[in-house]
Amino acid sequence: MRQFTTILITGGAGFIGSNFIRYLFEKTDFKGNIVNLDALTYAGNPASLADIQARFGATRYFFEKADICDAGSIEKVFQHYDPDAVVHFAAESHVDRSILGPGTFINTNILGTFNLLETCRKMWEGRSDVLFHHISTDEVYGSLGESGYFSETTAYDPRSPYSASKASSDHLVRAYHHTYSLPITLSNCSNNYGPYQFPEKMIPVMILNMLEDKPLPVYGDGKNIRDWLYVEDHNSAVWQIMCKGIVGSSYNIGGENEWENIHLVNKLCELTALQTGKDPDRYKKLIHYVKDRPGHDQRYAIDCRKIKEELGWQQAFSFDEGLMHTVKWYLSNGSWIEGIKSGEYRRWMEQNYQGR
Ligand code: NAD
Ligand code: DAU
């Protein structure tokens, strides 16, 4: 089992990163320090870690506002904290935004990853007791038809600016291992859901629109399929890879939980109605088919036998349990939601759904 003293987490103020930091403090025996390096873009929210800051701030948890596109800032953070592991979550993560404006995806996801790798190469030269874990996505593999699964050996075939930028970053990470012997591991996972997800992604968009009696925008015919993974299950997999994964290896992480979007939206209507005491049909009537996402990938499905067989990982949350927890979380965290519904958020929603 690998052990770490100081873990530098990039993008720790975002959805999965903030859940990962909470997971490390609350659900593992990790006793060291965590440094959260985040630029606080529209998707980064320090409020997601207010409890962690209050309990561990300045003793075991340290926040550094820095942009991974700025190599000098990353180096300073490295020099100050001397981390022995990096977990790289920071990215532009939303496919629709990448279609409207790919430039920031190229900068953050490709150049930002390159800067981090360069810093690690310099600072960790010759060390084998360190680890760079890269967080990536199943979207690098492209789109599936009715059958088949993405495995670790599936050829890359990214089809959106987002997935192309993530695919580039994956290749860079592997290249640094092969060329410079940087100790790396890599994971590609399916759609995460759970608390603290920014409401531009499908599940929080639907729950929050129901609460405001707004249309539930289903893209195209609603028959696209995603494999849904509860965020804590993703994070337990990442931690197991960090502790026990083979250096230089990639692991696929999935929920083994495929649903058509329209099925999921109907299910969310029912679960939300259970909590609010309203009639589910009231929410279902809000379902509104809108213009499809350009180049919309049809189906993602992960074959995660490798991580199960090699590391003994397994999902702990059923879909019903994870979704109910998520719905309840959004219903009882009004102040977090109000905090992010800034002018920027409203502008995005208007721009994204205009004309659909
Ligand atoms: P998110 O958009 O919620 O959070 C991204 C975080 O990165 C934010 O805190 C943001 O401030 C920070 N960030 C963005 N640009 C930065 C920069 N230039 N410098 C420093 N920080 C910056 O994303 P997420 O959904 O939590 O995804 C995290 C990672 O997981 C990403 O790499 C994403 O590609 C990957 N991933 C996400 C999913 C999913 O379903 N959400 C699935 C598979 C893989
Ligand atoms: O598969 C992993 C990927 O999952 C991650 O790499 C991405 O960072 C993450 O954003 C997610 O990408 P998707 O595009 O699959 O997620 P999104 O929540 O945007 O959309 C899920 C599905 O729902 C997709 O088929 C598009 C559809 N959709 C989405 C939104 C926001 C709708 O029908 N209506 C919506 O309003």
CSV table of C-alpha atoms and ligand atoms in Angstrom, one decimal:
chain,number,residue,atom,x,y,z
A,1,MET,CA,0.0,0.0,0.0
A,2,ARG,CA,1.4,3.4,-1.0
A,3,GLN,CA,1.2,6.1,1.7
A,4,PHE,CA,1.2,9.8,1.2
A,5,THR,CA,2.2,12.8,3.5
A,6,THR,CA,0.9,15.7,1.4
A,7,ILE,CA,-1.6,15.4,-1.4
A,8,LEU,CA,-2.0,18.3,-3.8
A,9,ILE,CA,-5.5,18.2,-5.4
A,10,THR,CA,-6.2,20.4,-8.4
A,11,GLY,CA,-9.8,21.5,-9.0
A,12,GLY,CA,-10.7,20.6,-5.4
A,13,ALA,CA,-13.4,23.3,-5.3
A,14,GLY,CA,-15.4,21.6,-8.1
A,15,PHE,CA,-18.0,18.9,-7.9
A,16,ILE,CA,-15.9,15.7,-7.8
A,17,GLY,CA,-12.8,17.3,-6.2
A,18,SER,CA,-14.7,18.7,-3.2
A,19,ASN,CA,-16.4,15.4,-2.7
A,20,PHE,CA,-12.9,13.7,-2.9
A,21,ILE,CA,-11.5,16.0,-0.2
A,22,ARG,CA,-14.4,15.3,2.1
A,23,TYR,CA,-14.1,11.6,1.4
A,24,LEU,CA,-10.4,11.6,2.3
A,25,PHE,CA,-11.0,13.3,5.6
A,26,GLU,CA,-14.1,11.4,6.6
A,27,LYS,CA,-14.0,8.0,5.0
A,28,THR,CA,-10.3,6.9,4.8
A,29,ASP,CA,-7.4,6.5,7.2
A,30,PHE,CA,-5.4,9.2,5.4
A,31,LYS,CA,-3.6,11.2,8.2
A,32,GLY,CA,-1.6,13.7,6.1
A,33,ASN,CA,-2.2,17.1,4.6
A,34,ILE,CA,-4.3,18.2,1.7
A,35,VAL,CA,-3.6,21.2,-0.5
A,36,ASN,CA,-6.4,22.3,-2.7
A,37,LEU,CA,-5.2,24.2,-5.8
A,38,ASP,CA,-8.1,25.8,-7.7
A,39,ALA,CA,-8.6,28.8,-9.9
A,40,LEU,CA,-12.2,29.2,-8.7
A,41,THR,CA,-13.7,29.5,-12.1
A,42,TYR,CA,-17.5,29.7,-12.4
A,43,ALA,CA,-17.5,25.9,-11.4
A,44,GLY,CA,-15.3,26.3,-8.3
A,45,ASN,CA,-17.0,27.0,-5.1
A,46,PRO,CA,-15.2,27.3,-1.7
A,47,ALA,CA,-18.7,27.0,0.0
A,48,SER,CA,-18.6,23.3,-1.0
A,49,LEU,CA,-15.8,22.8,1.5
A,50,ALA,CA,-16.8,25.3,4.3
A,51,ASP,CA,-17.2,22.5,6.8
A,52,ILE,CA,-13.8,21.1,5.9
A,53,GLN,CA,-12.2,24.5,6.1
A,54,ALA,CA,-13.7,25.0,9.6
A,55,ARG,CA,-12.5,21.6,10.9
A,56,PHE,CA,-9.1,21.2,9.2
A,57,GLY,CA,-8.2,24.7,7.9
A,58,ALA,CA,-4.5,25.7,8.5
A,59,THR,CA,-3.9,22.3,10.3
A,60,ARG,CA,-4.4,19.7,7.6
A,61,TYR,CA,-6.3,21.5,4.8
A,62,PHE,CA,-4.8,24.4,2.8
A,63,PHE,CA,-6.5,26.3,0.0
A,64,GLU,CA,-4.4,28.0,-2.8
A,65,LYS,CA,-6.1,30.0,-5.4
A,66,ALA,CA,-4.0,29.4,-8.5
A,67,ASP,CA,-4.5,28.8,-12.2
A,68,ILE,CA,-2.9,25.6,-13.7
A,69,CYS,CA,-2.3,27.7,-16.9
A,70,ASP,CA,0.2,29.7,-14.9
A,71,ALA,CA,3.3,27.6,-14.6
A,72,GLY,CA,5.0,30.0,-12.1
A,73,SER,CA,2.1,29.8,-9.6
A,74,ILE,CA,2.0,26.0,-9.7
A,75,GLU,CA,5.8,25.8,-9.0
A,76,LYS,CA,5.4,28.2,-6.0
A,77,VAL,CA,2.7,26.0,-4.5
A,78,PHE,CA,4.9,22.9,-5.1
A,79,GLN,CA,7.9,24.5,-3.5
A,80,HIS,CA,5.9,25.7,-0.5
A,81,TYR,CA,4.1,22.4,0.3
A,82,ASP,CA,6.4,19.7,-1.2
A,83,PRO,CA,3.6,17.3,-2.1
A,84,ASP,CA,4.3,13.6,-2.7
A,85,ALA,CA,1.1,13.0,-4.6
A,86,VAL,CA,-1.0,15.1,-7.1
A,87,VAL,CA,-4.6,14.2,-8.0
A,88,HIS,CA,-5.5,16.2,-11.1
A,89,PHE,CA,-9.2,17.0,-11.2
A,90,ALA,CA,-9.0,20.6,-12.5
A,91,ALA,CA,-10.6,20.9,-15.9
A,92,GLU,CA,-13.2,22.6,-17.9
A,93,SER,CA,-15.8,19.8,-17.7
A,94,HIS,CA,-19.0,20.7,-19.5
A,95,VAL,CA,-19.5,19.4,-23.1
A,96,ASP,CA,-22.1,22.1,-24.0
A,97,ARG,CA,-19.7,24.9,-23.0
A,98,SER,CA,-16.9,23.3,-25.0
A,99,ILE,CA,-19.2,23.5,-28.1
A,100,LEU,CA,-19.9,27.2,-27.5
A,101,GLY,CA,-16.3,28.1,-26.7
A,102,PRO,CA,-13.6,25.5,-27.1
A,103,GLY,CA,-10.6,27.8,-26.4
A,104,THR,CA,-10.6,27.6,-22.6
A,105,PHE,CA,-10.8,23.8,-22.8
A,106,ILE,CA,-7.6,23.7,-24.9
A,107,ASN,CA,-5.9,26.0,-22.4
A,108,THR,CA,-7.0,24.4,-19.1
A,109,ASN,CA,-7.3,20.8,-20.1
A,110,ILE,CA,-4.2,20.5,-22.4
A,111,LEU,CA,-1.8,23.3,-21.5
A,112,GLY,CA,-2.8,23.3,-17.8
A,113,THR,CA,-2.1,19.5,-17.6
A,114,PHE,CA,1.2,20.0,-19.4
A,115,ASN,CA,2.3,22.7,-16.9
A,116,LEU,CA,1.5,20.4,-14.0
A,117,LEU,CA,3.4,17.5,-15.6
A,118,GLU,CA,6.4,19.8,-16.2
A,119,THR,CA,6.4,20.9,-12.6
A,120,CYS,CA,6.2,17.3,-11.3
A,121,ARG,CA,9.0,16.3,-13.7
A,122,LYS,CA,11.3,19.0,-12.3
A,123,MET,CA,10.3,18.8,-8.7
A,124,TRP,CA,10.2,15.0,-8.4
A,125,GLU,CA,13.2,14.2,-10.7
A,126,GLY,CA,14.5,10.7,-10.0
A,127,ARG,CA,11.8,9.9,-7.3
A,128,SER,CA,9.7,6.8,-7.3
A,129,ASP,CA,7.9,7.4,-4.0
A,130,VAL,CA,5.5,10.0,-5.6
A,131,LEU,CA,2.4,9.7,-7.7
A,132,PHE,CA,0.6,11.8,-10.3
A,133,HIS,CA,-3.0,10.5,-10.6
A,134,HIS,CA,-4.9,11.9,-13.6
A,135,ILE,CA,-8.7,12.1,-13.6
A,136,SER,CA,-10.3,11.5,-17.0
A,137,THR,CA,-13.5,10.5,-18.7
A,138,ASP,CA,-15.0,7.7,-20.7
A,139,GLU,CA,-15.8,10.3,-23.4
A,140,VAL,CA,-12.3,9.9,-24.8
A,141,TYR,CA,-13.5,6.5,-26.2
A,142,GLY,CA,-16.2,8.1,-28.4
A,143,SER,CA,-19.7,6.8,-28.7
A,144,LEU,CA,-21.2,3.3,-28.6
A,145,GLY,CA,-24.1,1.7,-30.5
A,146,GLU,CA,-26.6,-0.5,-28.9
A,147,SER,CA,-24.0,-3.1,-27.7
A,148,GLY,CA,-20.4,-3.1,-26.4
A,149,TYR,CA,-18.5,-1.5,-23.6
A,150,PHE,CA,-15.5,0.8,-23.2
A,151,SER,CA,-12.5,-1.1,-21.8
A,152,GLU,CA,-9.0,0.2,-21.0
A,153,THR,CA,-7.9,-1.0,-24.4
A,154,THR,CA,-10.6,0.6,-26.5
A,155,ALA,CA,-9.1,3.0,-29.1
A,156,TYR,CA,-9.5,6.7,-28.4
A,157,ASP,CA,-12.1,8.4,-30.6
A,158,PRO,CA,-13.1,11.7,-28.9
A,159,ARG,CA,-15.8,13.6,-30.7
A,160,SER,CA,-16.4,16.9,-28.8
A,161,PRO,CA,-13.9,19.7,-28.0
A,162,TYR,CA,-14.2,18.7,-24.4
A,163,SER,CA,-13.4,15.0,-24.9
A,164,ALA,CA,-10.6,15.8,-27.5
A,165,SER,CA,-9.0,18.0,-24.9
A,166,LYS,CA,-9.2,15.3,-22.2
A,167,ALA,CA,-7.9,12.7,-24.6
A,168,SER,CA,-4.9,15.0,-25.3
A,169,SER,CA,-4.2,15.3,-21.6
A,170,ASP,CA,-4.4,11.5,-21.1
A,171,HIS,CA,-1.8,11.1,-23.9
A,172,LEU,CA,0.5,13.7,-22.3
A,173,VAL,CA,0.3,11.9,-18.9
A,174,ARG,CA,1.2,8.6,-20.4
A,175,ALA,CA,4.0,10.2,-22.4
A,176,TYR,CA,5.5,11.6,-19.3
A,177,HIS,CA,5.5,8.2,-17.8
A,178,HIS,CA,7.1,6.5,-20.8
A,179,THR,CA,9.6,9.2,-21.5
A,180,TYR,CA,10.6,10.6,-18.1
A,181,SER,CA,9.5,7.7,-15.9
A,182,LEU,CA,7.1,10.0,-14.0
A,183,PRO,CA,5.1,7.7,-11.7
A,184,ILE,CA,1.5,8.1,-12.9
A,185,THR,CA,-1.9,6.4,-12.7
A,186,LEU,CA,-4.9,7.3,-14.7
A,187,SER,CA,-8.7,6.7,-14.4
A,188,ASN,CA,-11.5,7.2,-17.0
A,189,CYS,CA,-14.9,7.2,-15.5
A,190,SER,CA,-18.5,7.5,-16.5
A,191,ASN,CA,-21.1,10.2,-15.6
A,192,ASN,CA,-20.9,11.2,-11.9
A,193,TYR,CA,-23.9,12.4,-9.9
A,194,GLY,CA,-24.3,13.5,-6.3
A,195,PRO,CA,-24.2,16.5,-4.0
A,196,TYR,CA,-22.4,19.8,-5.0
A,197,GLN,CA,-22.7,19.2,-8.7
A,198,PHE,CA,-22.9,22.5,-10.6
A,199,PRO,CA,-26.4,23.0,-12.1
A,200,GLU,CA,-25.4,23.0,-15.7
A,201,LYS,CA,-25.2,19.2,-15.7
A,202,MET,CA,-28.3,17.1,-16.4
A,203,ILE,CA,-29.4,15.9,-12.9
A,204,PRO,CA,-29.1,19.2,-11.0
A,205,VAL,CA,-30.7,21.1,-13.9
A,206,MET,CA,-33.7,18.8,-13.8
A,207,ILE,CA,-34.2,18.9,-10.0
A,208,LEU,CA,-33.7,22.6,-9.7
A,209,ASN,CA,-36.0,23.4,-12.6
A,210,MET,CA,-38.7,21.2,-11.1
A,211,LEU,CA,-38.6,23.3,-7.9
A,212,GLU,CA,-39.1,26.5,-9.9
A,213,ASP,CA,-41.7,25.0,-12.2
A,214,LYS,CA,-39.5,25.6,-15.2
A,215,PRO,CA,-39.3,23.4,-18.3
A,216,LEU,CA,-37.2,20.2,-18.1
A,217,PRO,CA,-35.1,20.4,-21.2
A,218,VAL,CA,-34.5,17.0,-22.7
A,219,TYR,CA,-32.0,17.0,-25.7
A,220,GLY,CA,-33.1,15.4,-29.0
A,221,ASP,CA,-35.3,12.3,-28.5
A,222,GLY,CA,-34.2,11.6,-24.9
A,223,LYS,CA,-32.9,8.2,-25.9
A,224,ASN,CA,-29.1,8.9,-25.4
A,225,ILE,CA,-27.7,6.6,-22.8
A,226,ARG,CA,-25.3,7.3,-19.9
A,227,ASP,CA,-23.8,5.1,-17.3
A,228,TRP,CA,-24.4,6.8,-13.9
A,229,LEU,CA,-21.9,6.5,-11.1
A,230,TYR,CA,-22.4,8.0,-7.6
A,231,VAL,CA,-19.6,10.4,-6.8
A,232,GLU,CA,-18.5,8.6,-3.6
A,233,ASP,CA,-18.1,5.4,-5.6
A,234,HIS,CA,-15.9,7.2,-8.1
A,235,ASN,CA,-13.8,8.7,-5.3
A,236,SER,CA,-13.4,5.4,-3.5
A,237,ALA,CA,-12.1,3.9,-6.7
A,238,VAL,CA,-9.6,6.8,-7.2
A,239,TRP,CA,-8.3,6.3,-3.6
A,240,GLN,CA,-7.8,2.6,-4.2
A,241,ILE,CA,-5.9,3.3,-7.4
A,242,MET,CA,-3.7,5.8,-5.6
A,243,CYS,CA,-3.0,3.3,-2.8
A,244,LYS,CA,-2.7,0.1,-4.8
A,245,GLY,CA,-2.9,0.7,-8.5
A,246,ILE,CA,0.0,-0.4,-10.8
A,247,VAL,CA,2.1,2.6,-11.8
A,248,GLY,CA,1.7,3.5,-15.5
A,249,SER,CA,-1.7,1.8,-15.6
A,250,SER,CA,-5.2,3.2,-16.5
A,251,TYR,CA,-8.4,2.0,-14.8
A,252,ASN,CA,-11.9,2.4,-16.1
A,253,ILE,CA,-14.5,3.3,-13.4
A,254,GLY,CA,-18.3,2.9,-14.1
A,255,GLY,CA,-21.6,2.5,-12.4
A,256,GLU,CA,-22.7,-0.5,-14.5
A,257,ASN,CA,-25.9,1.5,-14.5
A,258,GLU,CA,-27.1,2.5,-17.9
A,259,TRP,CA,-30.3,4.5,-18.5
A,260,GLU,CA,-31.8,6.5,-21.3
A,261,ASN,CA,-32.0,10.2,-20.4
A,262,ILE,CA,-35.8,10.3,-20.6
A,263,HIS,CA,-36.1,7.3,-18.2
A,264,LEU,CA,-33.8,9.1,-15.7
A,265,VAL,CA,-35.8,12.4,-16.0
A,266,ASN,CA,-39.1,10.6,-15.3
A,267,LYS,CA,-37.5,8.9,-12.3
A,268,LEU,CA,-36.2,12.2,-11.0
A,269,CYS,CA,-39.8,13.6,-11.3
A,270,GLU,CA,-41.0,10.7,-9.1
A,271,LEU,CA,-38.3,11.0,-6.5
A,272,THR,CA,-38.6,14.7,-6.3
A,273,ALA,CA,-42.4,14.4,-5.9
A,274,LEU,CA,-41.9,11.9,-3.1
A,275,GLN,CA,-39.9,14.6,-1.2
A,276,THR,CA,-42.0,17.6,-2.0
A,277,GLY,CA,-45.4,15.9,-1.6
A,278,LYS,CA,-46.4,17.1,-5.0
A,279,ASP,CA,-48.0,14.9,-7.8
A,280,PRO,CA,-45.2,13.5,-10.0
A,281,ASP,CA,-47.4,14.3,-13.1
A,282,ARG,CA,-47.0,18.0,-12.3
A,283,TYR,CA,-43.3,17.6,-12.8
A,284,LYS,CA,-43.6,15.2,-15.8
A,285,LYS,CA,-45.7,17.8,-17.6
A,286,LEU,CA,-42.7,20.1,-17.5
A,287,ILE,CA,-40.7,17.7,-19.7
A,288,HIS,CA,-39.8,19.6,-22.9
A,289,TYR,CA,-37.9,18.1,-25.8
A,290,VAL,CA,-35.4,20.7,-27.1
A,291,LYS,CA,-32.9,20.9,-30.1
A,292,ASP,CA,-30.2,18.2,-29.8
A,293,ARG,CA,-26.6,18.9,-28.7
A,294,PRO,CA,-24.4,19.0,-31.9
A,295,GLY,CA,-22.5,15.7,-32.2
A,296,HIS,CA,-24.4,14.3,-29.2
A,297,ASP,CA,-22.7,10.9,-28.3
A,298,GLN,CA,-25.3,8.2,-28.3
A,299,ARG,CA,-24.2,5.8,-25.6
A,300,TYR,CA,-21.5,5.4,-23.0
A,301,ALA,CA,-21.0,2.2,-21.0
A,302,ILE,CA,-18.0,1.1,-19.0
A,303,ASP,CA,-16.4,-2.3,-18.6
A,304,CYS,CA,-14.9,-1.9,-15.1
A,305,ARG,CA,-13.8,-5.5,-14.6
A,306,LYS,CA,-10.1,-4.5,-14.4
A,307,ILE,CA,-10.4,-2.4,-11.3
A,308,LYS,CA,-12.8,-4.9,-9.7
A,309,GLU,CA,-10.5,-7.9,-10.3
A,310,GLU,CA,-7.1,-6.2,-9.7
A,311,LEU,CA,-7.9,-3.9,-6.8
A,312,GLY,CA,-11.1,-5.4,-5.4
A,313,TRP,CA,-13.1,-2.1,-5.9
A,314,GLN,CA,-16.8,-2.2,-6.1
A,315,GLN,CA,-19.7,0.3,-6.2
A,316,ALA,CA,-21.3,0.7,-2.7
A,317,PHE,CA,-24.4,2.8,-3.7
A,318,SER,CA,-27.4,1.6,-5.6
A,319,PHE,CA,-28.9,4.0,-8.2
A,320,ASP,CA,-32.1,4.5,-6.1
A,321,GLU,CA,-30.1,5.2,-3.0
A,322,GLY,CA,-27.6,7.6,-4.7
A,323,LEU,CA,-30.4,9.5,-6.5
A,324,MET,CA,-32.6,9.8,-3.4
A,325,HIS,CA,-29.6,11.1,-1.5
A,326,THR,CA,-28.9,13.6,-4.3
A,327,VAL,CA,-32.5,14.8,-4.6
A,328,LYS,CA,-32.7,15.3,-0.8
A,329,TRP,CA,-29.4,17.2,-0.8
A,330,TYR,CA,-30.6,19.7,-3.4
A,331,LEU,CA,-33.8,20.2,-1.6
A,332,SER,CA,-32.1,20.9,1.7
A,333,ASN,CA,-29.2,23.1,0.5
A,334,GLY,CA,-30.9,26.2,-0.6
A,335,SER,CA,-28.2,28.5,0.5
A,336,TRP,CA,-25.5,26.7,-1.6
A,337,ILE,CA,-27.8,26.8,-4.6
A,338,GLU,CA,-28.6,30.5,-4.1
A,339,GLY,CA,-24.8,31.2,-3.8
A,340,ILE,CA,-24.1,29.9,-7.3
A,341,LYS,CA,-27.1,31.3,-9.1
A,342,SER,CA,-25.2,34.5,-9.9
A,343,GLY,CA,-25.5,36.6,-12.9
A,344,GLU,CA,-23.0,34.4,-14.7
A,345,TYR,CA,-25.1,31.3,-14.0
A,346,ARG,CA,-28.3,32.9,-15.3
A,347,ARG,CA,-26.5,34.3,-18.4
A,348,TRP,CA,-25.2,30.7,-19.2
A,349,MET,CA,-28.7,29.2,-18.8
A,350,GLU,CA,-30.2,31.8,-21.1
A,351,GLN,CA,-27.5,31.4,-23.7
A,352,ASN,CA,-27.5,27.6,-23.6
A,353,TYR,CA,-31.2,27.1,-23.9
A,354,GLN,CA,-31.9,30.0,-26.2
A,355,GLY,CA,-33.4,28.7,-29.4
A,356,ARG,CA,-33.4,25.1,-28.4
B,1,NAD,P1,-16.2,20.8,-12.2
B,1,NAD,O1,-16.4,21.7,-13.5
B,1,NAD,O2,-17.3,20.7,-11.2
B,1,NAD,O3,-14.9,21.4,-11.4
B,1,NAD,C1,-13.8,21.8,-12.0
B,1,NAD,C2,-12.9,22.5,-11.0
B,1,NAD,O4,-11.6,22.8,-11.7
B,1,NAD,C3,-13.5,23.8,-10.5
B,1,NAD,O5,-13.3,23.9,-9.1
B,1,NAD,C4,-12.7,24.9,-11.2
B,1,NAD,O6,-12.6,26.1,-10.5
B,1,NAD,C5,-11.3,24.2,-11.4
B,1,NAD,N1,-10.6,24.7,-12.5
B,1,NAD,C6,-11.0,24.9,-13.8
B,1,NAD,N2,-10.1,25.5,-14.5
B,1,NAD,C7,-9.0,25.6,-13.7
B,1,NAD,C8,-7.7,26.2,-13.9
B,1,NAD,N3,-7.3,26.7,-15.1
B,1,NAD,N4,-6.8,26.1,-12.9
B,1,NAD,C9,-7.2,25.6,-11.7
B,1,NAD,N5,-8.4,25.2,-11.4
B,1,NAD,C10,-9.3,25.2,-12.4
B,1,NAD,O7,-15.7,19.4,-12.7
B,1,NAD,P2,-16.1,18.0,-12.2
B,1,NAD,O8,-17.4,17.5,-12.7
B,1,NAD,O9,-15.8,17.9,-10.7
B,1,NAD,O10,-14.9,17.1,-12.9
B,1,NAD,C11,-13.6,17.0,-12.3
B,1,NAD,C12,-12.8,16.1,-13.2
B,1,NAD,O11,-13.4,14.9,-13.5
B,1,NAD,C13,-12.5,16.7,-14.6
B,1,NAD,O12,-11.2,16.5,-15.0
B,1,NAD,C14,-13.5,16.0,-15.5
B,1,NAD,O13,-13.0,16.0,-16.8
B,1,NAD,C15,-13.5,14.6,-14.9
B,1,NAD,N6,-14.7,13.9,-15.1
B,1,NAD,C16,-15.9,14.3,-14.7
B,1,NAD,C17,-17.1,13.5,-14.8
B,1,NAD,C18,-18.4,14.0,-14.4
B,1,NAD,O14,-19.4,13.3,-14.6
B,1,NAD,N7,-18.6,15.2,-13.8
B,1,NAD,C19,-17.0,12.3,-15.3
B,1,NAD,C20,-15.7,11.8,-15.8
B,1,NAD,C21,-14.6,12.6,-15.6
B,2,DAU,O1,-19.2,10.6,-19.3
B,2,DAU,C1,-18.5,11.4,-18.4
B,2,DAU,C2,-18.8,12.8,-18.7
B,2,DAU,O2,-20.1,13.0,-18.1
B,2,DAU,C3,-17.8,13.8,-18.1
B,2,DAU,O3,-16.6,13.7,-18.7
B,2,DAU,C4,-18.3,15.3,-18.2
B,2,DAU,O4,-17.4,16.1,-17.5
B,2,DAU,C5,-19.7,15.4,-17.6
B,2,DAU,O5,-20.2,16.7,-17.8
B,2,DAU,C6,-20.6,14.4,-18.2
B,2,DAU,O6,-20.9,14.7,-19.6
B,2,DAU,P1,-22.3,14.5,-20.3
B,2,DAU,O7,-22.4,15.4,-21.5
B,2,DAU,O8,-22.7,13.1,-20.5
B,2,DAU,O9,-23.2,15.1,-19.1
B,2,DAU,P2,-24.5,16.1,-19.0
B,2,DAU,O10,-25.0,16.1,-17.6
B,2,DAU,O11,-24.2,17.4,-19.7
B,2,DAU,O12,-25.5,15.4,-19.9
B,2,DAU,C7,-26.0,14.1,-19.6
B,2,DAU,C8,-26.9,13.7,-20.8
B,2,DAU,O13,-28.1,14.4,-20.6
B,2,DAU,C9,-26.4,13.9,-22.1
B,2,DAU,O14,-26.9,12.9,-23.0
B,2,DAU,C10,-27.1,15.2,-22.5
B,2,DAU,C11,-28.4,15.2,-21.8
B,2,DAU,N1,-28.9,16.5,-21.3
B,2,DAU,C12,-28.0,17.3,-20.6
B,2,DAU,C13,-28.5,18.5,-20.1
B,2,DAU,C14,-27.6,19.4,-19.3
B,2,DAU,C15,-30.2,16.9,-21.5
B,2,DAU,O15,-31.0,16.1,-22.1
B,2,DAU,N2,-30.7,18.0,-21.0
B,2,DAU,C16,-29.9,18.9,-20.3
B,2,DAU,O16,-30.3,20.0,-19.8
